Each structure stands twice: as C-alpha cells, then as structure tokens.
GROMACS .gro file of C-alpha atoms in nm:
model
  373
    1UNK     CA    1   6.144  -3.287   6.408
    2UNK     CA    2   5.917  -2.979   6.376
    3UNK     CA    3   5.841  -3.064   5.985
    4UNK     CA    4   5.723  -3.406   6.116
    5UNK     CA    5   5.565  -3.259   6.407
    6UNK     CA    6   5.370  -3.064   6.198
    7UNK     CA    7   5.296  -3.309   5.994
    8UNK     CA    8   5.151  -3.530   6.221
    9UNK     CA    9   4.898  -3.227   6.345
   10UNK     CA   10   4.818  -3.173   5.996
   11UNK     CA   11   4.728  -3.528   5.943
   12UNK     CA   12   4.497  -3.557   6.273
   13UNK     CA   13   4.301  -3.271   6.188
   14UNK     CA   14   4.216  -3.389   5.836
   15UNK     CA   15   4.110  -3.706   5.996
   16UNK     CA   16   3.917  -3.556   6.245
   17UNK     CA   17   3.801  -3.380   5.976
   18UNK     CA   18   3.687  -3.684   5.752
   19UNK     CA   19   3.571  -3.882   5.963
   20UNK     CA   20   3.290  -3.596   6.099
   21UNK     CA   21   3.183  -3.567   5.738
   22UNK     CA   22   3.198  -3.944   5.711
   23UNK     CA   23   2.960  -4.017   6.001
   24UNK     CA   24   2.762  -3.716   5.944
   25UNK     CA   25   2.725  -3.838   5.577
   26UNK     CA   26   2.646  -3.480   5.424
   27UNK     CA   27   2.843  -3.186   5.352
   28UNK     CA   28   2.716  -2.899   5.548
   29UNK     CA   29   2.793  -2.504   5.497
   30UNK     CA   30   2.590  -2.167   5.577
   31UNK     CA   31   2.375  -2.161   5.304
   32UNK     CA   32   2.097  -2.264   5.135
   33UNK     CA   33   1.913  -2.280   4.783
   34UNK     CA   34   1.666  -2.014   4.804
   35UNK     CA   35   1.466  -2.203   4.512
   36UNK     CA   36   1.283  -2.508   4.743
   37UNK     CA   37   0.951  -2.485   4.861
   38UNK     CA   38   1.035  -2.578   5.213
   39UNK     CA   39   1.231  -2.363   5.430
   40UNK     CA   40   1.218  -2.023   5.623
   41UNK     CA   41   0.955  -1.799   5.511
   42UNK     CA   42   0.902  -1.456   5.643
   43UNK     CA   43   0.589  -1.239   5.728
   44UNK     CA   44   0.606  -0.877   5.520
   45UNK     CA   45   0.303  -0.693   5.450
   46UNK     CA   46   0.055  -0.963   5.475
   47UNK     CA   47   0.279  -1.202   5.310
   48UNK     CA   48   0.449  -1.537   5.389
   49UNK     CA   49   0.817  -1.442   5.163
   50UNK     CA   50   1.108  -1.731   5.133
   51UNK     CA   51   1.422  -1.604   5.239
   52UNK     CA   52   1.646  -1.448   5.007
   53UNK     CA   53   1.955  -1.248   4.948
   54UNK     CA   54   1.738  -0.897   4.873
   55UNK     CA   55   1.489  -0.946   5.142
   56UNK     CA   56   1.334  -0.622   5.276
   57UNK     CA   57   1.355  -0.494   5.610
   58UNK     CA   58   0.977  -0.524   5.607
   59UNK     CA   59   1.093  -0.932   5.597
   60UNK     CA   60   1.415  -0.947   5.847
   61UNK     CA   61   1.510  -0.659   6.029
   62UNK     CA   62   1.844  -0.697   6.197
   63UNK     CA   63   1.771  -0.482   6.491
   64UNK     CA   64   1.442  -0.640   6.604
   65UNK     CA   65   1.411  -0.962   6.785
   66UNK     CA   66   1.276  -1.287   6.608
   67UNK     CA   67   0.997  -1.515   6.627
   68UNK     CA   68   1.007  -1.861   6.460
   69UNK     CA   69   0.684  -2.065   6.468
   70UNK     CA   70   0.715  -2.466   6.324
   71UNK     CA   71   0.405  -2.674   6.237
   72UNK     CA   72   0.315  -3.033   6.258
   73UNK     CA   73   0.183  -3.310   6.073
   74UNK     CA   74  -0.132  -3.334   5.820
   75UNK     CA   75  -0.152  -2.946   5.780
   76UNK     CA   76  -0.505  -2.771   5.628
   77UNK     CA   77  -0.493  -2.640   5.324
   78UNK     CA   78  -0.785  -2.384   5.485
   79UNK     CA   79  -0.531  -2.271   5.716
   80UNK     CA   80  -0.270  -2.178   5.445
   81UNK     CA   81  -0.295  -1.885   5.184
   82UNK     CA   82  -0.017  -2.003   4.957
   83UNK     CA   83   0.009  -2.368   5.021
   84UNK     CA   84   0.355  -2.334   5.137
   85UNK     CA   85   0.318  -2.279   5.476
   86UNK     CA   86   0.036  -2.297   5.767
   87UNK     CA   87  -0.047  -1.915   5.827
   88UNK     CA   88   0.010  -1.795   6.165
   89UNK     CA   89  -0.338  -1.756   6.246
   90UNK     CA   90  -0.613  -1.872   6.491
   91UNK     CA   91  -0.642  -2.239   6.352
   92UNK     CA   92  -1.003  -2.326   6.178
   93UNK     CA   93  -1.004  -2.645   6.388
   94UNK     CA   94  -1.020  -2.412   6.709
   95UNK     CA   95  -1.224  -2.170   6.533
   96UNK     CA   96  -1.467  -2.438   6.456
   97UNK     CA   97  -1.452  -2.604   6.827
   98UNK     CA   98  -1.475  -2.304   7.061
   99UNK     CA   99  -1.646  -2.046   6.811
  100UNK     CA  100  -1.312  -1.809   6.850
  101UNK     CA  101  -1.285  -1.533   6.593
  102UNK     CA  102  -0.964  -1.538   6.404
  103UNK     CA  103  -0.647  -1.366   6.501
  104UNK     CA  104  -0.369  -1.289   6.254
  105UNK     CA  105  -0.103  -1.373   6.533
  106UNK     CA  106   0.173  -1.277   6.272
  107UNK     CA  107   0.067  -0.948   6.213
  108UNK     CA  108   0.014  -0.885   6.574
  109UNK     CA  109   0.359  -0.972   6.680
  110UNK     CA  110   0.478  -0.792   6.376
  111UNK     CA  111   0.338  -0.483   6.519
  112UNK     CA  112   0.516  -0.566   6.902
  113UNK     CA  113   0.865  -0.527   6.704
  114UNK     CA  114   0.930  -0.893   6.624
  115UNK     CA  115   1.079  -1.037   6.276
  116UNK     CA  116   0.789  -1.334   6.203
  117UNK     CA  117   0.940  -1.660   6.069
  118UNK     CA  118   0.804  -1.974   5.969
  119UNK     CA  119   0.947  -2.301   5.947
  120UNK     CA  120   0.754  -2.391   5.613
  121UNK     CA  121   0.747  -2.806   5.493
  122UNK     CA  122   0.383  -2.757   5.471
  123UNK     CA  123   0.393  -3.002   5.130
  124UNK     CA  124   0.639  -3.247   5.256
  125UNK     CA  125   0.394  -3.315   5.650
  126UNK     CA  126   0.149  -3.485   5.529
  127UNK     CA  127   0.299  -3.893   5.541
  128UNK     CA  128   0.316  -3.930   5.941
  129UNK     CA  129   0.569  -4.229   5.879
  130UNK     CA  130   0.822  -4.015   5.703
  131UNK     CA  131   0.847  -3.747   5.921
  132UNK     CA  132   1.071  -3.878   6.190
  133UNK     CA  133   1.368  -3.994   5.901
  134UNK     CA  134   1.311  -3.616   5.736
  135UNK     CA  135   1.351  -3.418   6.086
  136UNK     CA  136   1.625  -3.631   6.237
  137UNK     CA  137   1.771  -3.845   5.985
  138UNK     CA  138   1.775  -3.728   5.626
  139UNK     CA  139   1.574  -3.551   5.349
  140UNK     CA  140   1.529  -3.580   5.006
  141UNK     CA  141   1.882  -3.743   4.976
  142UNK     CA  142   2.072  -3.484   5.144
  143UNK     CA  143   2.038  -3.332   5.525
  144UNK     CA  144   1.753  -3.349   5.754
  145UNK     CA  145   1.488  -3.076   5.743
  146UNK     CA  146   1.642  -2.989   6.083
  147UNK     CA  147   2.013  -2.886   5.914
  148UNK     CA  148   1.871  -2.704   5.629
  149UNK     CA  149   1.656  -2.508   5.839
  150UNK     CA  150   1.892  -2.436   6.095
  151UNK     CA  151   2.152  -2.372   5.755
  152UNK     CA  152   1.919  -2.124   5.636
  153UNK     CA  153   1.814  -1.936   5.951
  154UNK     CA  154   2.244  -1.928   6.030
  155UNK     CA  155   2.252  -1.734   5.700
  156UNK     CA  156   1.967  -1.502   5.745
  157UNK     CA  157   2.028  -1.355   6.079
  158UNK     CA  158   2.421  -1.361   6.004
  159UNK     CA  159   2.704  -1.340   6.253
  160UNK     CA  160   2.661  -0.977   6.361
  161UNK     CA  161   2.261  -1.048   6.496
  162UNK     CA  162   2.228  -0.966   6.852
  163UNK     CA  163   1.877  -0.968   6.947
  164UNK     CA  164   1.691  -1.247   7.111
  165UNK     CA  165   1.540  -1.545   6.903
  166UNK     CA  166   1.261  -1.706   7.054
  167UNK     CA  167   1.067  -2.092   6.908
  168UNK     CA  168   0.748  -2.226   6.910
  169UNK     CA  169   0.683  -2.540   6.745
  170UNK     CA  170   0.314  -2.724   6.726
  171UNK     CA  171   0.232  -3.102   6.742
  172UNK     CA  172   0.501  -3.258   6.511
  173UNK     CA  173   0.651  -2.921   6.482
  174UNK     CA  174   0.801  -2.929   6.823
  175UNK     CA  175   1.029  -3.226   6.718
  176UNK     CA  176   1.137  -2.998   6.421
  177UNK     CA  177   1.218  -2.697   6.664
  178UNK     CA  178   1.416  -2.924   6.894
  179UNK     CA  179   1.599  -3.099   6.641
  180UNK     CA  180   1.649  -2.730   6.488
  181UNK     CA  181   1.762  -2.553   6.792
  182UNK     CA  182   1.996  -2.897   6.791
  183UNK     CA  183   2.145  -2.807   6.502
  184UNK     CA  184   2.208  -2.476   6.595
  185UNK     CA  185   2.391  -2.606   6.922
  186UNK     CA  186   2.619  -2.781   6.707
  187UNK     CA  187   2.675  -2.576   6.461
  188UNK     CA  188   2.818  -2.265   6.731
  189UNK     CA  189   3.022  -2.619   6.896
  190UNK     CA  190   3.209  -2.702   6.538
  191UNK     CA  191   3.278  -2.384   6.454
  192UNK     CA  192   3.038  -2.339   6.070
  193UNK     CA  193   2.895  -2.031   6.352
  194UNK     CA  194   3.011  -1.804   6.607
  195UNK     CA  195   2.692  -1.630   6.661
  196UNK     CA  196   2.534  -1.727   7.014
  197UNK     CA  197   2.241  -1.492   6.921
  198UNK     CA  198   2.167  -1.711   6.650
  199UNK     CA  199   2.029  -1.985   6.905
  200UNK     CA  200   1.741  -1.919   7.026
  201UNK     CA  201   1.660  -1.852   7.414
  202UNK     CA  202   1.349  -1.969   7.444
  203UNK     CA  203   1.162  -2.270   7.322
  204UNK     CA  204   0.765  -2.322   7.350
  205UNK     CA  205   0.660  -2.612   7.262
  206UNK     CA  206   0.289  -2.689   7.194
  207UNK     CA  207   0.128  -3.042   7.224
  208UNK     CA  208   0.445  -3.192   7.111
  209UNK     CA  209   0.374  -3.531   6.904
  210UNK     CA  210   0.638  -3.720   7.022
  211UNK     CA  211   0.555  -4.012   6.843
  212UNK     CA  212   0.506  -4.395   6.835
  213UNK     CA  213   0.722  -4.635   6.696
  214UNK     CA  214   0.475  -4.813   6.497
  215UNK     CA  215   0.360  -4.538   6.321
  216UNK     CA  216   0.705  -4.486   6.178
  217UNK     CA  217   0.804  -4.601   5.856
  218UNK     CA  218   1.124  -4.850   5.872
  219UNK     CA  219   1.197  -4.804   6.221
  220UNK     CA  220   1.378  -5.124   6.186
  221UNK     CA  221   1.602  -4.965   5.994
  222UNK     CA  222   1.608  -4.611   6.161
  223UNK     CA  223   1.684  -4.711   6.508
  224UNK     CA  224   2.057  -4.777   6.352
  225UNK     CA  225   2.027  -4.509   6.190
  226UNK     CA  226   2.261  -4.146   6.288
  227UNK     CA  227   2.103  -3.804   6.348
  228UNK     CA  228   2.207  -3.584   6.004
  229UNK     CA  229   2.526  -3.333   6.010
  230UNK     CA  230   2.617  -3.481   6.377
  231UNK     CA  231   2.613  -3.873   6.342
  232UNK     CA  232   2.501  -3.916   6.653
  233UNK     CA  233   2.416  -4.274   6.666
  234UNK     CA  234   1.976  -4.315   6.735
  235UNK     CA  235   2.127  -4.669   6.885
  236UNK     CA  236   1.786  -4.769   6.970
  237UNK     CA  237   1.626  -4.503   7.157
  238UNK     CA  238   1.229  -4.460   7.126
  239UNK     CA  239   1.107  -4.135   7.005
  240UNK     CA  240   1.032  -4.016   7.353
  241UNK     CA  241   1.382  -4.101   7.459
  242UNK     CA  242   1.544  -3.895   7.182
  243UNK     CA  243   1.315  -3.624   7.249
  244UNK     CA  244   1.389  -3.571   7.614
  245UNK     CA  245   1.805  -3.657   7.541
  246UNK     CA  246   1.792  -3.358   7.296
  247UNK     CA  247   1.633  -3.086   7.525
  248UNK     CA  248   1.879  -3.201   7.779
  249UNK     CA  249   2.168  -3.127   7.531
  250UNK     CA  250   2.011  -2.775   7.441
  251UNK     CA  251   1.938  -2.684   7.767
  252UNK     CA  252   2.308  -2.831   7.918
  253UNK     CA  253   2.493  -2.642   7.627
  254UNK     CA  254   2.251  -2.327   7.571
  255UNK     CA  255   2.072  -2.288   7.923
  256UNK     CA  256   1.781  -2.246   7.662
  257UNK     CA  257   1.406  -2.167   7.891
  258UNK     CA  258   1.197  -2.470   7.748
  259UNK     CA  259   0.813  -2.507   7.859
  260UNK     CA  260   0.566  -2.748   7.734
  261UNK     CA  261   0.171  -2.760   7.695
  262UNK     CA  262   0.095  -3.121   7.698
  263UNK     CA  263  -0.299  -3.164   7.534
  264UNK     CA  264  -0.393  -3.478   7.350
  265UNK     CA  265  -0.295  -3.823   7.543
  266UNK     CA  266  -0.230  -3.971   7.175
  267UNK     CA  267   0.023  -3.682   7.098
  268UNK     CA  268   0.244  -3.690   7.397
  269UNK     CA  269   0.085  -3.777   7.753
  270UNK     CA  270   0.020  -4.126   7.693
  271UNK     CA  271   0.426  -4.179   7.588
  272UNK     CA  272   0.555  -4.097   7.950
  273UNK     CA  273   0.484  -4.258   8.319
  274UNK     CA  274   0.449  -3.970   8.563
  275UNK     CA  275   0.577  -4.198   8.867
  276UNK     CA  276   0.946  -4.142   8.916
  277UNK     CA  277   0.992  -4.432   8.726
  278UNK     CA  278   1.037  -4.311   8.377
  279UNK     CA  279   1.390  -4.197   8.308
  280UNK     CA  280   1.304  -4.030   7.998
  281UNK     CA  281   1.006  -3.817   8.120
  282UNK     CA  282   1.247  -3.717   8.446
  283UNK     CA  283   1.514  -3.608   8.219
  284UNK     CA  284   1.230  -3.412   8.032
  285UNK     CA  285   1.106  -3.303   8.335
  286UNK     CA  286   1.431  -3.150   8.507
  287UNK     CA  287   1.520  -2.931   8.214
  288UNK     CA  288   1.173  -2.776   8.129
  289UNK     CA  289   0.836  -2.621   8.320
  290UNK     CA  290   0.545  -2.942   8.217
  291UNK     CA  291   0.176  -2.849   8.177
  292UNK     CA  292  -0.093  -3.085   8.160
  293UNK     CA  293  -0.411  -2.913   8.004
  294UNK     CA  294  -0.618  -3.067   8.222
  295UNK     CA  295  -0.932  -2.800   8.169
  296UNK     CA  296  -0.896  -2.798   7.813
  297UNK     CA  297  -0.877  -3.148   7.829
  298UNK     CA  298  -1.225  -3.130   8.048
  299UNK     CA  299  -1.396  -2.917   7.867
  300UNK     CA  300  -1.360  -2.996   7.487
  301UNK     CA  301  -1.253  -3.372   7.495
  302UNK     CA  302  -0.941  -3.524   7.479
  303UNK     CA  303  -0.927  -3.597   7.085
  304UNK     CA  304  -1.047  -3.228   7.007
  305UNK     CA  305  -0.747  -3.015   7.151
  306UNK     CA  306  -0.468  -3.055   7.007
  307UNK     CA  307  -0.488  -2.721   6.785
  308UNK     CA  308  -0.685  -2.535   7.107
  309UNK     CA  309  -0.346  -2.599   7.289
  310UNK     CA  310  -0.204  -2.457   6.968
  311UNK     CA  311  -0.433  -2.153   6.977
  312UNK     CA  312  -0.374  -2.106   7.355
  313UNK     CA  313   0.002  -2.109   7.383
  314UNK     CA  314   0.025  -1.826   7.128
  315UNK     CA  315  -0.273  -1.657   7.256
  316UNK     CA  316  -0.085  -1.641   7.589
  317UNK     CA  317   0.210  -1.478   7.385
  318UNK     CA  318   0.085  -1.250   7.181
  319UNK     CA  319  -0.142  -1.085   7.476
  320UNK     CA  320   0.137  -1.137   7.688
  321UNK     CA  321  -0.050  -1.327   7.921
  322UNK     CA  322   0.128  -1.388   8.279
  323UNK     CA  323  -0.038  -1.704   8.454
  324UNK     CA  324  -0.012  -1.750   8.868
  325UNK     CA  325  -0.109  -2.083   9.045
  326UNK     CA  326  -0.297  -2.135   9.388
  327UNK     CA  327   0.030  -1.985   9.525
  328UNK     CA  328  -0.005  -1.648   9.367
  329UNK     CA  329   0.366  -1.759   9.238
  330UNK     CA  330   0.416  -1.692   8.845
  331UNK     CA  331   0.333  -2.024   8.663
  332UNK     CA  332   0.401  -2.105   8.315
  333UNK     CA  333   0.308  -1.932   8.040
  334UNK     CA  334   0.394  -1.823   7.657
  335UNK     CA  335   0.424  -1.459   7.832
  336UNK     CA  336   0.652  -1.598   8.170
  337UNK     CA  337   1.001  -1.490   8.127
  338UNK     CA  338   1.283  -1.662   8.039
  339UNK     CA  339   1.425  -1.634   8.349
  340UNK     CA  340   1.070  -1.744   8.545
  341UNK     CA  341   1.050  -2.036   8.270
  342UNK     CA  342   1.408  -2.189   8.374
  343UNK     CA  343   1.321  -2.144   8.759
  344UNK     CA  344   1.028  -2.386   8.705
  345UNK     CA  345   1.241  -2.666   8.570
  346UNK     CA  346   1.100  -2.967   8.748
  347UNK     CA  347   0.770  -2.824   8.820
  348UNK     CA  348   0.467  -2.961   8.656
  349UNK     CA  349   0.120  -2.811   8.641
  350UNK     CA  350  -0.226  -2.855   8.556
  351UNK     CA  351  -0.379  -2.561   8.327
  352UNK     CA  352  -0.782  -2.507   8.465
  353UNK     CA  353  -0.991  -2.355   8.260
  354UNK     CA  354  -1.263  -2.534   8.088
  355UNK     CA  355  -1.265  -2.292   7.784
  356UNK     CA  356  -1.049  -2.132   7.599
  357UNK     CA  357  -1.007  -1.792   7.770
  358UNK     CA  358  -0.682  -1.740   7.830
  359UNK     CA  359  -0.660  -1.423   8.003
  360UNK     CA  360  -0.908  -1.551   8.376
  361UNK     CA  361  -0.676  -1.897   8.301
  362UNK     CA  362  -0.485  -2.041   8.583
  363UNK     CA  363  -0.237  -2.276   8.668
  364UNK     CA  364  -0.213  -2.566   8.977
  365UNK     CA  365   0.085  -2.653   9.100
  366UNK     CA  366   0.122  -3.040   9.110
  367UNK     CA  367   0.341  -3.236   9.404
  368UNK     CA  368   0.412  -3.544   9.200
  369UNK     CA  369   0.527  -3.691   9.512
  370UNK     CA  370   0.186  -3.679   9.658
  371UNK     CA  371  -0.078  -3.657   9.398
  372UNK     CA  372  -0.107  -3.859   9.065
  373UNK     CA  373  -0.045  -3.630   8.779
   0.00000   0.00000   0.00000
C-alpha cells in the first residue's frame, strides 16, 4: 500500500511537473549565455560590462544595494557609447528641449554606493510591433526578454544577496521591468529561487508606453497567446489590462512600492478613463502612487516629454529629491520612500512645474471624486 502510495505521489508531481513546462513551453534554469548582446550590463569605471562569471567588484558588489534601469522603444544611437545599451545619462532629446547639461546618472549613483545595472536590448527595440511578443510572450525562439533577464539577474546577485534592489524602467521599458519583476515573483513562488532580496522593492516607472493594440504585430494571434515560463493565458486582455493585472500580482505577492510619472497622452494617459469607470486604471490605481505631469505637459508640449519625464524621475533620484503637495504632506517622488510610496496607493497627483527644475517642483493632490483628472 505504501509502494503504491508512493507511487501515486511520484506520478502527480511529474505531471505537475510536465504539464508547467508544457504550458510554459520553455525550459527555464538560473542561468544564462553570457555571449548575447542583450541582457544585464553593468556600470564599472565608465563602462557598460555584460555580466559574467569573473566580474569585478567594480561591476557587482555583493554588499551594496542595486539599481536596474530598463529602456524603451526606438533608442538613439547618440545616447549609447557601445550600441548595446542606452547610457544612463541625461537624454539628448531633453538636452536638446530644455537646454539641460548632461548628467552621467550612472556614475553618480555609483558614487552613493549603488551596483548600476542595465537592462540592455538596445538592438532588438527598434520594431514597435514586436516588442509586446518579445517582453511577454517569447524571444528569438526561446523565453521572453522578461525570463532571460530576470534568469540572468537571479544568477548575478545569487541566493546569499541581501541588500535592497530597486527598478526603473522608461517608456516601453516599464513593461519590461514589470514583466521582469513578474518573473522574479514567480520564480521565488516555484521554487528555481529562494532569494526574496532578489526582487526588487521598489519599482519607478517612467512614462510607461502601455501600448495600443493596433500597433502590435499579430495581435490576432497574441491575444491567445500565454505569458513565457508561466503560461498564463493573455485570454484577450488589452495591453493596459495586462499591465495593471501584473502590478497587482507584484504588489499582492511582493508588497513591492510602485509609482508612476504619466507624460505623453499617446504613451499611457490616453489608454485609461479617470472616472471610476475603468476597471483596469482602478486596479492600477489602488496598488501604486499616479502622477500626471501636468506642468511638464504645459510647458514643453504634450508630444515633446516623454524623455523630460525620463530625465526628471531620475533627476529626482539621484538628488534625492523629496516632493510635498499643497498639504505640506510628502508626495511622490523618485527620492519618497518605500514606505511613503506604498501609503499613497490610490492617490493621484498632478506634478506643477512648467520646466524642468526638479528641486522648487511640487506636487497637487487630486480628489478624483471632485475634480476631473
């Protein structure tokens, strides 16, 4: 009885076991090849390095905290030095726009005690239909960009890390962080990590693009389709529903601090109804602090932001940056705590200022219950 017993446990676990890699469709360890162009690279002595088995400390130090940035669609090559990634510097778009001086923001958080890491697919952004399959979907004939990243970052910072991780992603880079710190969730929940550390605790995102159907190539097609490594079925959901359905999960399973900069209407404002009536944008809503750049917005134009938004959210990090609304109460910001971040969940706010000057900036609180926002 105990032989068959036995048996029959053995025999549901390999099941359960097949049919996860089944629906998931791709075999997924902690690793990664080391010899791609995309994937994490780190910031050492002026240098954008892939990760590696012999990195130096200059690269990853165990015992300092980490900083991952993630870029968008259509990057420069005038804002990259290798080609491989976009450099984590005031972007030539905003340099151009407000006449702001360049700031090497990696080597200035390099110098506050952080690791710098970039999420690099700088080569593989350009085709705006083909980035929603390579995030979410799949990549190159194996796992999404999302897995691989969050496969390679799981090996880097290894099971013993125990110092705080904090993401940023820009424009269509704030899909990859999501879908990334996604990963991450389920890779701690099926057991490939044990490493909490490893996910991070705070997630910034910039102008997300959060994308339009039509602009997506075979949506037909993808709308069936499952999220890679947890076969989640898409089953239909538009962009912006998927988007706010995964910072729920993060936030339900991580109590992650999430706060967006909304700039651009074509890049995320114009997806969501601000009513009450839009499920997706309340379940967006609840879990994170929402800004509305509404100076920005003002002062530059609405199609001319969407790197100034870039430019101010890690402006407002890097000079650590504390923002206050017309209560004197602490308002969002890249600099706000983690713990300040999750007690504005449900709060949305205008950001003021007409120009980018970040540090006489200020924030309005919005009652969405009496004022349009």
């Amino acid at each position: 009885m105990k032989k068959l017993l036995l048996s029959f446990a053995l025999l549901t676990v390999f099941i359960a076991v097949f049919a996860f890699s089944a629906c998931s469709g791709f075999d997924v360890k902690i690793e990664y090849d080391s010899s791609t162009d995309y994937g994490v690279y780190w910031y050492a002595d002026g240098e954008y390095v892939r990760s590696s088995q012999n990195m130096s400390s200059e690269a990853f130090d165990a015992q300092k905290p980490t900083f991952i940035f993630a870029h968008g669609w259509e990057p420069d090559k005038e804002n990259s030095s290798n080609g491989l990634v976009e450099d984590l510097v005031t972007h030539k778009d905003t340099r151009d726009k407000t006449s702001t001086s360049m700031r090497n923001y990696a080597e200035e958080l390099k110098e506050q005690g952080y690791n710098v890491a970039l999420l690099g697919w700088f080569s593989y952004a350009k085709n705006l239909g083909d980035l929603f399959r390579a995030i979410w979907v799949d990549f190159d004939k194996g796992p999404a960009l999302s897995v691989r990243f969050a496969q390679e970052l799981s090996a880097v910072l290894g099971e013993s890390y125990d110092k705080d991780v904090k993401m940023v992603g820009h424009s269509y880079g704030s899909q990859l962080a999501v879908a990334t710190v996604y990963q991450l969730v389920n890779f701690k929940n099926n057991g490939l990590i044990s490493n909490e550390h490893i996910i991070p605790t705070r997630v910034t995102l910039a102008d997300p693009y959060i994308g339009s159907t039509s602009l997506i190539k075979d949506w037909d097609k993808l709308e069936k389709a499952k999220i890679s490594y947890t076969g989640e079925k898409i089953n239909g959901r538009l962009p912006k529903q998927l988007f706010a359905d995964k910072v729920d999960d993060i936030v339900s399973a991580s109590d992650i601090a999430v706060d967006i900069y909304c700039g651009m209407s074509i890049a995320s404002t114009s997806y969501y109804d601000y009513d009450g009536s839009d499920e997706s944008f309340e379940k967006l809503s609840k879990n994170c602090a929402f800004v509305k750049s509404e100076g920005l917005k003002k002062g530059y134009g609405d199609f001319n932001i969407h790197n100034i938004v870039r430019d101010w959210v890690l402006i407002s990090i890097v000079d650590e940056i504390v923002m206050s609304d017309q209560n004197d109460d602490v308002a969002p910001s890249g600099a706000a705590s983690d713990e300040e971040i999750k007690s504005m969940r449900g709060k949305c706010y205008y950001q003021e200022s007409r120009r980018l000057n970040v540090d006489s900036d200020y924030m309005t609180l919005i009652d969405r219950n009496a004022e349009k926002y």
